[in-house]
Short mmCIF file of C-alpha atoms and ligand atoms in Angstrom, two decimals:
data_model
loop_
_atom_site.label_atom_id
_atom_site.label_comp_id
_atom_site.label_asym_id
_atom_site.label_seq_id
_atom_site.Cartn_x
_atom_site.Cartn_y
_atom_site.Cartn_z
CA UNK A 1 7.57 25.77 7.05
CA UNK A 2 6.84 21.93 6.40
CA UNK A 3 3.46 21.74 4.76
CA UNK A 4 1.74 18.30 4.51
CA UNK A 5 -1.85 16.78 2.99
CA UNK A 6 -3.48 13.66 2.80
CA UNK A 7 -5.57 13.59 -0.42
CA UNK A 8 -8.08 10.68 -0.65
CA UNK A 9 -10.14 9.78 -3.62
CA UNK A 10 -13.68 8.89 -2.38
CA UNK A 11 -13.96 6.11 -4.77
CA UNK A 12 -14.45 3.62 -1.25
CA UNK A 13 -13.47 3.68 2.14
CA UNK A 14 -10.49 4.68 4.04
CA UNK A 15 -8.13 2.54 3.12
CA UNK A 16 -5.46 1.54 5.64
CA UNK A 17 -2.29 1.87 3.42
CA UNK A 18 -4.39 5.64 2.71
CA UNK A 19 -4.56 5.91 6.71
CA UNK A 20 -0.54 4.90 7.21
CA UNK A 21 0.63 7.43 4.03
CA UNK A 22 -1.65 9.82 5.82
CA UNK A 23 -0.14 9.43 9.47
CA UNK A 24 3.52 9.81 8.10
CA UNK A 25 2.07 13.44 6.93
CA UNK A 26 0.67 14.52 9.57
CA UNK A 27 3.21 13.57 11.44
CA UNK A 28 5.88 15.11 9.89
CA UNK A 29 3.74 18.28 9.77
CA UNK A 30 3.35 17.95 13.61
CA UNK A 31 6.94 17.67 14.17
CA UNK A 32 7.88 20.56 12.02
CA UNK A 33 5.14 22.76 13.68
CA UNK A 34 4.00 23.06 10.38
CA UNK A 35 0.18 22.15 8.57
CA UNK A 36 -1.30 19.57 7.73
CA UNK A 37 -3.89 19.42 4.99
CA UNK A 38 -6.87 17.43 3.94
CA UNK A 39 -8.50 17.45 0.34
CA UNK A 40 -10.88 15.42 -0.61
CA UNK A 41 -10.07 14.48 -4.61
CA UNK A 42 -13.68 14.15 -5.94
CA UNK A 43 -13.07 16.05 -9.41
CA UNK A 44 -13.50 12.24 -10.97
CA UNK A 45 -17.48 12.43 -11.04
CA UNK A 46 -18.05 9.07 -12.32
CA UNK A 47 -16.53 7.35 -9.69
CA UNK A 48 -16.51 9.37 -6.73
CA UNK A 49 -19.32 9.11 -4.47
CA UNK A 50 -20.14 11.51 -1.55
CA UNK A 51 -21.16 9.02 0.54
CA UNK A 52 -17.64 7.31 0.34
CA UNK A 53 -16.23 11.03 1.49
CA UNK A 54 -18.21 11.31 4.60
CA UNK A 55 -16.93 8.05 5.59
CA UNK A 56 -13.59 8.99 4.81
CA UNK A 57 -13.76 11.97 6.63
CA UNK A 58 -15.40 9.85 9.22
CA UNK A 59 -12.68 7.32 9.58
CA UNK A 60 -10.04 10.24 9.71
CA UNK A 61 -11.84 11.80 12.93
CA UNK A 62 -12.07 7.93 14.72
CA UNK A 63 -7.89 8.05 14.89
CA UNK A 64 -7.76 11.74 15.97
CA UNK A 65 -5.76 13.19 13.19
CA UNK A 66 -6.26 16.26 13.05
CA UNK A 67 -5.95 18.17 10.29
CA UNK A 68 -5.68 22.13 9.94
CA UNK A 69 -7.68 24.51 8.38
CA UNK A 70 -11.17 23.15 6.46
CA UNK A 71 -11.20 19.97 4.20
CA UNK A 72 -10.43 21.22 0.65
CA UNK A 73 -12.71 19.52 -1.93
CA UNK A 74 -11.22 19.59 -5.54
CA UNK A 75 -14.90 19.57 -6.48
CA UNK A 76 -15.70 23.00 -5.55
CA UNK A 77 -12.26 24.28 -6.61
CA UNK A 78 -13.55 24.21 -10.52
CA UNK A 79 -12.70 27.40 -11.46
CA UNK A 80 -9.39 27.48 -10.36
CA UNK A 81 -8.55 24.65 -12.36
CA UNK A 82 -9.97 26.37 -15.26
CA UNK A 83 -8.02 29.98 -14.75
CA UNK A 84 -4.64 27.74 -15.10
CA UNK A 85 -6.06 25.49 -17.93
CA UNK A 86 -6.42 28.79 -19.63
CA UNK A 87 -3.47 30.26 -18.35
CA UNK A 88 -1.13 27.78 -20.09
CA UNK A 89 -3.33 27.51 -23.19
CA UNK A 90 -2.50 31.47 -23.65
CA UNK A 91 1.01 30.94 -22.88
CA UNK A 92 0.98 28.44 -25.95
CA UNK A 93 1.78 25.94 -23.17
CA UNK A 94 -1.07 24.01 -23.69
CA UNK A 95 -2.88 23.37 -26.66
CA UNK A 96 -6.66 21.77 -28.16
CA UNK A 97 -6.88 18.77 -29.44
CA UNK A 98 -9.81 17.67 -31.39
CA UNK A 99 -8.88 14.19 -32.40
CA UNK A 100 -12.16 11.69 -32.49
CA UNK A 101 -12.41 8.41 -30.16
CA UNK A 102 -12.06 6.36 -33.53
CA UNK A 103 -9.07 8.36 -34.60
CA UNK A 104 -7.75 7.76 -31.29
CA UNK A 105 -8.49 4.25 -31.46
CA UNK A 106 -7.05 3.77 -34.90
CA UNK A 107 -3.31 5.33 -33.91
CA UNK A 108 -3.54 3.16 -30.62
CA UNK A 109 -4.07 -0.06 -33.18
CA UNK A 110 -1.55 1.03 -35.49
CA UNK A 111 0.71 1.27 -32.63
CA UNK A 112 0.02 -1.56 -30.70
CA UNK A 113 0.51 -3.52 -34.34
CA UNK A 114 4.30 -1.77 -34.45
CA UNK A 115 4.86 -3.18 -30.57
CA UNK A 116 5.29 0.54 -29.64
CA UNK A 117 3.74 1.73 -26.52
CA UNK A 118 0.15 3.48 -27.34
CA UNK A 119 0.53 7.19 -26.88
CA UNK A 120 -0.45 10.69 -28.28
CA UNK A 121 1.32 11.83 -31.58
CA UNK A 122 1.07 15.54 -30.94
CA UNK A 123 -0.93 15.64 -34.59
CA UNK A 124 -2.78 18.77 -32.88
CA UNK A 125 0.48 20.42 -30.58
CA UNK A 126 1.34 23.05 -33.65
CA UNK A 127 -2.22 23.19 -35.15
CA UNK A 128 -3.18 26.54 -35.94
CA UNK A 129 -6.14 25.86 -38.96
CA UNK A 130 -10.13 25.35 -38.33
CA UNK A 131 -11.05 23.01 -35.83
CA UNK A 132 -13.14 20.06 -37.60
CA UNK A 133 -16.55 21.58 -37.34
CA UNK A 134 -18.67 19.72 -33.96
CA UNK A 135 -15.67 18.07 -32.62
CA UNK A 136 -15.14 18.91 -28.82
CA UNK A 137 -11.79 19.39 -27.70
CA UNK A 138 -9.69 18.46 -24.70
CA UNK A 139 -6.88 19.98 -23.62
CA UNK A 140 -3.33 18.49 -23.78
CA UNK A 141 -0.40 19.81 -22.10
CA UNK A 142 2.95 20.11 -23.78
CA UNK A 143 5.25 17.46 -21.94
CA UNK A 144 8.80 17.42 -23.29
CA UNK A 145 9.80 15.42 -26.22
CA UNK A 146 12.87 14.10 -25.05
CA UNK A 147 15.23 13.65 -22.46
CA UNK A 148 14.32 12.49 -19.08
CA UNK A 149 12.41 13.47 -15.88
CA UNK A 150 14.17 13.02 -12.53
CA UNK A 151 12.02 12.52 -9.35
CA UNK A 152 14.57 13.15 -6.32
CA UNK A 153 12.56 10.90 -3.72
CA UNK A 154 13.12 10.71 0.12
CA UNK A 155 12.45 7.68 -0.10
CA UNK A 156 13.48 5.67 -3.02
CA UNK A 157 16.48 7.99 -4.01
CA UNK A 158 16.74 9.65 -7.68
CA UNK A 159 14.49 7.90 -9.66
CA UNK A 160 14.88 9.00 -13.68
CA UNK A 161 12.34 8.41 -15.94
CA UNK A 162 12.76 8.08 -19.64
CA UNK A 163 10.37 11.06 -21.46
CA UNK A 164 10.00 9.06 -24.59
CA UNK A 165 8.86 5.66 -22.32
CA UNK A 166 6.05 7.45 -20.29
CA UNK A 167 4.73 10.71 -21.09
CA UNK A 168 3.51 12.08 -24.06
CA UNK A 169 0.98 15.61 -24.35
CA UNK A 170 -1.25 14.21 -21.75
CA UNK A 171 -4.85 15.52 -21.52
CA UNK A 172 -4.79 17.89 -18.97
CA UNK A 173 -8.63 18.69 -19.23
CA UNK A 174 -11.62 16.26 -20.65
CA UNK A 175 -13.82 17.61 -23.74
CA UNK A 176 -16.51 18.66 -21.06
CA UNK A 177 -13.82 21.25 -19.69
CA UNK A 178 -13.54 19.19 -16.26
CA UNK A 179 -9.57 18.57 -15.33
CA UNK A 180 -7.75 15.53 -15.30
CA UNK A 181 -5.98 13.90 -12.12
CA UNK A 182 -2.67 14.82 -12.50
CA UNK A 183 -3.31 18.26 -13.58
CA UNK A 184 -5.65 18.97 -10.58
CA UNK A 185 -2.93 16.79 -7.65
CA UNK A 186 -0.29 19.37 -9.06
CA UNK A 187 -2.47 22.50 -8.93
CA UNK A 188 -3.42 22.18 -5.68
CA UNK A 189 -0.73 20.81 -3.87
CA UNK A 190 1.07 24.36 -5.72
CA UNK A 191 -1.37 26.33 -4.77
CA UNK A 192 -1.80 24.90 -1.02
CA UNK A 193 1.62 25.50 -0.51
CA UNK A 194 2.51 21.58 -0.24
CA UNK A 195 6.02 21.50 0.23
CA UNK A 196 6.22 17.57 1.40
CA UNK A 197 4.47 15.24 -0.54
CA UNK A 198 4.16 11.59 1.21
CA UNK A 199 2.31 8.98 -0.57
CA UNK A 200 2.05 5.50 -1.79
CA UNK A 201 4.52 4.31 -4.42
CA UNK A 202 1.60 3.60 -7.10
CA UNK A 203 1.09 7.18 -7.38
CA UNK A 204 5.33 7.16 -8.22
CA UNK A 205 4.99 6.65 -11.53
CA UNK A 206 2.32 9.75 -11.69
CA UNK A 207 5.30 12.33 -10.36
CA UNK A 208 6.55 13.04 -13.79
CA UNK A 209 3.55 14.00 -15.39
CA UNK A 210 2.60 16.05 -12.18
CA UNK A 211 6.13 17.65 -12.33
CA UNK A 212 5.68 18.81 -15.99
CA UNK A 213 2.38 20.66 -14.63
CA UNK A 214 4.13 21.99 -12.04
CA UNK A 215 7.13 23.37 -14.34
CA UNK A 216 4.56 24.54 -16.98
CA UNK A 217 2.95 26.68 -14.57
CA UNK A 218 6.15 27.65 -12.95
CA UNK A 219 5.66 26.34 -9.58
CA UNK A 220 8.18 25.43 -7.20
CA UNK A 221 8.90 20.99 -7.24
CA UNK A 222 7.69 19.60 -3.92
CA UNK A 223 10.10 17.02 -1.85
CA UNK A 224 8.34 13.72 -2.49
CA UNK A 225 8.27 10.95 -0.96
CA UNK A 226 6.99 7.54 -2.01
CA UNK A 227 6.31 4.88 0.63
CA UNK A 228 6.44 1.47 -0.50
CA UNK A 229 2.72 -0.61 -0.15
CA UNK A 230 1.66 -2.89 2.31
CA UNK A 231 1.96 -6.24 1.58
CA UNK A 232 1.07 -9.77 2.75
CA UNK A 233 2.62 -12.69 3.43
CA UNK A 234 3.24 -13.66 0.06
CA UNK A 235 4.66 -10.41 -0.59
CA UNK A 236 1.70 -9.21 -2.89
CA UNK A 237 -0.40 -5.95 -2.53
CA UNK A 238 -2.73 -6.34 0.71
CA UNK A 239 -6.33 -7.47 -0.11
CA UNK A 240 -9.33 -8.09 1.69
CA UNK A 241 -8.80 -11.62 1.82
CA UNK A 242 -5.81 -10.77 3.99
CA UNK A 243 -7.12 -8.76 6.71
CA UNK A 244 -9.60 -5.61 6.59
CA UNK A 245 -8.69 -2.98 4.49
CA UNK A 246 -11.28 -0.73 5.77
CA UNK A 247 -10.20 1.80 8.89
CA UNK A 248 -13.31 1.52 9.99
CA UNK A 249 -13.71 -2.17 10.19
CA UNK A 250 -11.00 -1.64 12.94
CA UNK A 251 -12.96 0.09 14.57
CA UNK A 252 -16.01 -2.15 14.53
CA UNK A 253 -13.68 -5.42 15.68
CA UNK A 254 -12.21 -3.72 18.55
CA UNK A 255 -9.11 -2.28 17.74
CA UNK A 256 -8.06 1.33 19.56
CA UNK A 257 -6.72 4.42 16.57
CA UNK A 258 -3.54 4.52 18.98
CA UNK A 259 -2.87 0.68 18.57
CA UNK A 260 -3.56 0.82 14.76
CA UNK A 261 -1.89 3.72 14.71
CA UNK A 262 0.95 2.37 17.00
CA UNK A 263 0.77 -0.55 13.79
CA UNK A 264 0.75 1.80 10.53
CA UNK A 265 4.10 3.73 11.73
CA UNK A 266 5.89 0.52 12.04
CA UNK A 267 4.59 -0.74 8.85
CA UNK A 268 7.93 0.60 6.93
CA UNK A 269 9.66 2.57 9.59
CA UNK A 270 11.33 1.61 12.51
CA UNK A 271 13.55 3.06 15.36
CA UNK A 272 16.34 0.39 16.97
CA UNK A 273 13.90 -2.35 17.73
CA UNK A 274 11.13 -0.27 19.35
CA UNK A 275 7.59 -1.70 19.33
CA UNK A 276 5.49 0.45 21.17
CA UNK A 277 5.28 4.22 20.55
CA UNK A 278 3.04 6.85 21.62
CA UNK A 279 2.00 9.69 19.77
CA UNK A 280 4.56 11.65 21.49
CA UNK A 281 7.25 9.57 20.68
CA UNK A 282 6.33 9.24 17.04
CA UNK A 283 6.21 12.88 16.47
CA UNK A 284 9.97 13.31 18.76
CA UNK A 285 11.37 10.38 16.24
CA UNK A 286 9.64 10.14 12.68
CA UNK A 287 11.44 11.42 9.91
CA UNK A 288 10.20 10.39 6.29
CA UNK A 289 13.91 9.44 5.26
CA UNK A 290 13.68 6.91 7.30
CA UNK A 291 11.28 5.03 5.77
CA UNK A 292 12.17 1.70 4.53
CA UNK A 293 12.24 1.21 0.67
CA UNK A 294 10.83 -2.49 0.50
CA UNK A 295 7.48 -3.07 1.28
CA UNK A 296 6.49 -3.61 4.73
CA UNK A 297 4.20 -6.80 5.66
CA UNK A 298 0.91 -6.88 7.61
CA UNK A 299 0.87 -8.62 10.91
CA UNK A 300 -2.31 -9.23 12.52
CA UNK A 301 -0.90 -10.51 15.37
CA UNK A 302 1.43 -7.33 15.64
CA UNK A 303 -1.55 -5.34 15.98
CA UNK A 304 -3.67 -7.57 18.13
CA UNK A 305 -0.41 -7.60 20.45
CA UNK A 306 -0.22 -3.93 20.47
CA UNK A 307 -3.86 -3.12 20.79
CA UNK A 308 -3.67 -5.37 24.20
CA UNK A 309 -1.60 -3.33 25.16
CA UNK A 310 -2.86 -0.33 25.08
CA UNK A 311 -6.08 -1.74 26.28
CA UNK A 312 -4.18 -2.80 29.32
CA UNK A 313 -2.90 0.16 30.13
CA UNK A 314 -5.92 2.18 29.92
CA UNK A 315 -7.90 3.80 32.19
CA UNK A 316 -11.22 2.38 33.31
CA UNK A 317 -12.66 5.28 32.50
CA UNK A 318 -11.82 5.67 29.41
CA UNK A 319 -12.59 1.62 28.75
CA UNK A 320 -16.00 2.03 29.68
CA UNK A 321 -16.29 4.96 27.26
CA UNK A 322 -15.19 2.83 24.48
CA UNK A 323 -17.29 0.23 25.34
CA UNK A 324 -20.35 1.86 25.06
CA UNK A 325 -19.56 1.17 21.01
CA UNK A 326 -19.49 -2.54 21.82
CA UNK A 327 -22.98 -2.27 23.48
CA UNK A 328 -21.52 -2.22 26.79
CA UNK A 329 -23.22 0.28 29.32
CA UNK A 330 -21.11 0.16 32.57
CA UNK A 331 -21.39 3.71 33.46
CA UNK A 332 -23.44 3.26 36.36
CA UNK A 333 -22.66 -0.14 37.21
CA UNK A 334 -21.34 -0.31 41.00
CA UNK A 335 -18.34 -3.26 40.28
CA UNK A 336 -17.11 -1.71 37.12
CA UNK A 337 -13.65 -0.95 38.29
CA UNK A 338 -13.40 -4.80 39.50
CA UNK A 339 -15.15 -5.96 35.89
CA UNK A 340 -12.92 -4.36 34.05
CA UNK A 341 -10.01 -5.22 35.88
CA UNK A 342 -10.59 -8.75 35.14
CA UNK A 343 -11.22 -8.43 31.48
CA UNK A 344 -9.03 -5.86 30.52
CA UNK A 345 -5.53 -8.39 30.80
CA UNK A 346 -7.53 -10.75 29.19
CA UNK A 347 -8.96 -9.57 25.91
CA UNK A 348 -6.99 -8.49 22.36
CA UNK A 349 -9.80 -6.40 21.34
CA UNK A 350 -12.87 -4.36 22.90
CA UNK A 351 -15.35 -6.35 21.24
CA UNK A 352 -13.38 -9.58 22.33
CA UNK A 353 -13.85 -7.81 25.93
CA UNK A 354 -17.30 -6.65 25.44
CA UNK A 355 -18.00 -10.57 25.02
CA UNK A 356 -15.84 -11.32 28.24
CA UNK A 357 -17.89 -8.82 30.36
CA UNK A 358 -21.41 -10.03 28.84
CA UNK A 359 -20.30 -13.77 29.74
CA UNK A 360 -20.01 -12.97 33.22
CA UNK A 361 -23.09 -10.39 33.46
CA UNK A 362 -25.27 -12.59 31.46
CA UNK A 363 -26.29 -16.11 33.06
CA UNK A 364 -25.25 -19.15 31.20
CA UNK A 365 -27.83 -20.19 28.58
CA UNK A 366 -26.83 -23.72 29.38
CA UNK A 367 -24.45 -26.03 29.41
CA UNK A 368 -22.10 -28.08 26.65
CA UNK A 369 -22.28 -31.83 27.35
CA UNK A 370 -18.29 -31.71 26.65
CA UNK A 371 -17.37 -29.04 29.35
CA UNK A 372 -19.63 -30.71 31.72
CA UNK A 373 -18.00 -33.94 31.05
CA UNK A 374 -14.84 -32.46 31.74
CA UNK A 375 -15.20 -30.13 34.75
CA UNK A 376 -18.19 -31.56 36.68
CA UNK A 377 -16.81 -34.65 37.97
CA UNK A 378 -19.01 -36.91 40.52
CA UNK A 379 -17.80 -35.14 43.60
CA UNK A 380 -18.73 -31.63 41.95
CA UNK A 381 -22.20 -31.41 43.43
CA UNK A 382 -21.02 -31.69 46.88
CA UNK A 383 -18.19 -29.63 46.61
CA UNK A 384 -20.70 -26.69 45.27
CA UNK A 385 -23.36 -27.77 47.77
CA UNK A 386 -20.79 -27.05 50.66
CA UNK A 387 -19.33 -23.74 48.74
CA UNK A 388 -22.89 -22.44 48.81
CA UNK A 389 -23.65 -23.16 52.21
CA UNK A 390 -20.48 -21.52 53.42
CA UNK A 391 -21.34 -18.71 51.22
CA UNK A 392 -24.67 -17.98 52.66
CA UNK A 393 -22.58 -18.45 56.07
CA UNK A 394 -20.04 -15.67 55.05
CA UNK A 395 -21.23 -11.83 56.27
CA UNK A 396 -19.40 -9.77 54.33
CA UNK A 397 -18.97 -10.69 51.03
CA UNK A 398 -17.81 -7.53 49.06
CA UNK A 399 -14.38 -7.73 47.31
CA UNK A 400 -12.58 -10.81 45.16
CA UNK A 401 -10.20 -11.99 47.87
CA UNK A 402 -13.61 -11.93 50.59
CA UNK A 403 -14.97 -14.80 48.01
CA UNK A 404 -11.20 -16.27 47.64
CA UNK A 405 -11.22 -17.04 51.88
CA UNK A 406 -14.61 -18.53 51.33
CA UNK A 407 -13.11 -20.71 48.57
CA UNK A 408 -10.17 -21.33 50.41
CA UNK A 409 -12.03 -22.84 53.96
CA UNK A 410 -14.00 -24.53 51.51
CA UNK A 411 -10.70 -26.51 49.98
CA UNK A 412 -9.22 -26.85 53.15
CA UNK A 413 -12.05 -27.97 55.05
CA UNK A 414 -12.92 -30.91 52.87
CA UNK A 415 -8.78 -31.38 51.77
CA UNK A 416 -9.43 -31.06 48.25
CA UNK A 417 -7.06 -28.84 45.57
CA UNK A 418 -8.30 -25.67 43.99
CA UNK A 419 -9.30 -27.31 41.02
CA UNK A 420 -12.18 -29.44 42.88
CA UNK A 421 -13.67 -26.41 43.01
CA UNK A 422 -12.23 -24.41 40.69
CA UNK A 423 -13.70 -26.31 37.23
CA UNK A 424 -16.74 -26.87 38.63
CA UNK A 425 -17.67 -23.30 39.91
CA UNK A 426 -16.38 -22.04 36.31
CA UNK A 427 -18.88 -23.80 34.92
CA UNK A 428 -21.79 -22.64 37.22
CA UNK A 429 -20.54 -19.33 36.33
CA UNK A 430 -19.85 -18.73 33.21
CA UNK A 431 -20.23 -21.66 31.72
CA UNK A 432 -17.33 -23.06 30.65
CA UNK A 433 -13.94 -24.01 31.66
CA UNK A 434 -11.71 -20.91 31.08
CA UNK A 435 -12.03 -17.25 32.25
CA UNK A 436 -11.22 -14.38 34.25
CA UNK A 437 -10.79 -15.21 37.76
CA UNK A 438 -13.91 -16.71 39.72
CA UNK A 439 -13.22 -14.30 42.50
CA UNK A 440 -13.60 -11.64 40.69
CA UNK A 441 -16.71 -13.06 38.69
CA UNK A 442 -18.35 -13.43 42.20
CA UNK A 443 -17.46 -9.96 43.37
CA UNK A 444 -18.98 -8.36 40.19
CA UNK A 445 -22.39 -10.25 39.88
CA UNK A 446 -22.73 -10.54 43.90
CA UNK A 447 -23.50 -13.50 46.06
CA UNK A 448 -27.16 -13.88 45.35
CA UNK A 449 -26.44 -14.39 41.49
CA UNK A 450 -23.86 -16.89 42.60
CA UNK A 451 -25.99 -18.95 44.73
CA UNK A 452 -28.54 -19.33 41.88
CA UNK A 453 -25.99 -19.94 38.81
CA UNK A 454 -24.59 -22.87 41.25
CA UNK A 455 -27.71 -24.22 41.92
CA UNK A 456 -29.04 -23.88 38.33
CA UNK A 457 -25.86 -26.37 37.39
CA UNK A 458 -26.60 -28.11 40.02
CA UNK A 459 -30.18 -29.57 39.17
CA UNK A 460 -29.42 -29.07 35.87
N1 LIG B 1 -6.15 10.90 -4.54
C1 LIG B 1 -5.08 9.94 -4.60
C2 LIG B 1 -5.55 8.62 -4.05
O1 LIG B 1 -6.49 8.55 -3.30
C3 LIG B 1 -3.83 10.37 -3.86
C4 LIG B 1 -3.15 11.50 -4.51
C5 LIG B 1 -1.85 11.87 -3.92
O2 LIG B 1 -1.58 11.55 -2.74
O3 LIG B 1 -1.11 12.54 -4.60
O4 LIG B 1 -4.94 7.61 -4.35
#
């Protein structure tokens, strides 16, 4: 039984690297038939904020993944933390440690003055006197003094790590009896029955303390594995000055979860030279030892290229659904299949198609002196003049290719190409000098609004 969790921090949004580490989980959950867990890490009060949790949570229900059972906050899991805090102090595993700030600050000085690394000298680990009167203590765990830690990582391999360099009797909880970070991730993902740990490779360097929680408590080791971060082009950690970091913000520019989704799995893991994959074919093909050990670089273009095409391949209906978020109402709107039709090859994003469809429902505001100067040549007004005559002449006017033969007598009456007509009419329109096709345009906003956009350019 594979169990899985993604375990966000709500110091801040949902963070796409957050959203890819949490896809790979889910997904290997999925495939396994096994669960897939999400806990909420709030057990840091001064940072955490519950509004950044709701919009986590929030973020995590836009892209669909769903997650089993109820979201697990560490915040109302206090007491459990305790029982094993006290648990391993009683088993002498754990110990109190009342040094001051200033006598902490004094070793770290001392230390930092000897070029050795600042870290805990276990002057409390065998203490068994009278704690100096009004000191509060924390709570230190006893980490081994020598020898090494190995993380065995899916990912990156065996990756040893020297006790003496990194760990010493970390605090496992604060003076106010709240636990620390790595005591709580360990707890939990124990006690949850976490038996596949995938996460980002800053938290690698965290495994070794969590693994000497897990061993003091005598709970089984997870597998881990560490995926390497998302980078940009200059091969350093993603910031906002690259692209949005924010899931959400991918939302609000347009973006479907199944393209971004489509994106995150690729970021790092590939099959062959496969691009597109659905859902389905994620789950058949993901495995996490698969995933690439160098970091994987952002593409925007990538992901405006995939989200096309899954726009493009959607259904109207569900198009017009999403839409509705862009401001677009086309439920009842008699041409929507033809609208979107037209847009829907066109745009890279729904917002970039919500503008397409309002720039054909919405009458030009006016017209650019430059477009004008380059479409609507002298012979333009009498090229409309007789398009709008032979309009009025047509009788049924219902469907793009009814407005195409009215177009095309119009050409071939007065032996002029396509474009005689073409430029100018796209101005009329929609105005300016590149679009979806003006047969379609005419279809959707119906003869009538045609006649008057022409003749508003044309006494313009
Ligand atoms: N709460 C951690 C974070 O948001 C992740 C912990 C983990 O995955 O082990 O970075």
């Amino acid at each position: 039984m594979v169990v899985t969790r993604f375990a966000p921090s709500p110091t801040g949004y949902l963070h796409i690297g957050g959203l890819r580490t949490a896809l790979l989980s889910y997904l290997w959950a999925r495939k396994n038939n096994g669960t897939f867990l999400l806990r909420i890490e709030d057990t840091d009060f001064s940072r955490n904020d519950e509004a950044a949790a709701l919009a986590i949570v929030e973020a995590f229900k836009w892209v669909g993944l769903q997650h089993d059972g109820k979201i697990e906050y560490q915040s109302s899991r206090l007491e459990i933390y305790k029982q094993h805090i006290q648990q391993l102090l009683n088993e002498g595993k754990a110990y109190k440690c009342y040094m001051s700030k200033e006598e902490l600050e004094a070793l770290r000085e001392e230390q930092t003055q000897r070029k050795e690394r600042p870290k805990y000298d276990n002057r409390y680990r065998e203490f068994t006197g009278t704690p100096p009167e009004g000191r509060e203590a924390v709570v230190r765990i006893k980490a081994p003094l020598e020898g090494s830690i190995t993380v065995h990582d899916g990912v990156k391999g065996d990756v040893v790590f020297n006790v003496h360099d990194i760990l010493d009797d970390f605090i496992i909880a604060r003076s106010d009896g709240t636990p620390t970070y790595n005591f709580v991730v360990a707890v939990d993902d124990a006690l949850m029955g976490v038996t596949d740990v995938i996460r980002g490779d800053d938290h690698l360097s965290n495994t070794p303390k969590q693994i000497v929680v897990y061993q003091a408590l005598g709970f089984p080791i997870p597998k881990f594995f560490h995926v390497p971060m998302i980078h940009n082009h200059d091969g350093k950690k993603l910031s906002k000055r690259d692209g949005a970091t924010d899931v959400i913000a991918y939302k609000t520019m347009g973006y479907t979860p199944e393209a971004l989704l489509n994106f995150l799995v690729r970021l790092g893991w590939s099959h062959g030279d496969q691009e597109i994959f659905s859902m389905v074919e994620m789950l058949e093909l993901f495995d996490p030892s698969d995933i690439n050990r160098s970091a994987s670089v952002y593409n925007v273009e990538k992901l405006d290229w995939l989200n096309s095409h899954y726009l493009k391949n959607m259904t109207n209906e569900k198009l017009c659904e999403l839409l509705e978020f862009h401001g677009v109402m086309l439920i009842s709107h008699d041409k929507r299949e033809i609208l979107l039709d037209a847009v829907k090859e066109r745009a890279k994003t729904l917002s970039e198609m919500a503008m397409l469809i309002s720039e054909i429902l919405v009458k030009p505001a006016g017209f650019e002196e430059a477009v004008l100067k380059k479409g609507y040549k002298e012979d333009s007004k009498e090229v409309l003049e007789k398009f709008s005559t032979a309009l009025r002449a047509a009788k049924e006017l219902h469907l793009p290719s009814d407005y195409h033969h009215v177009m095309e007598s119009v050409v071939t009456e007065m032996g002029i190409g396509f474009g005689k007509i073409g430029q100018p009419l796209r101005i009329a329109l929609l105005g300016k000098l590149s679009g979806p096709g003006l047969d379609s345009v005419m279809a959707i906003i119906g003869v009538e609004e045609t006649l008057e956009r022409i003749n508003t350019l044309i006494s313009y």
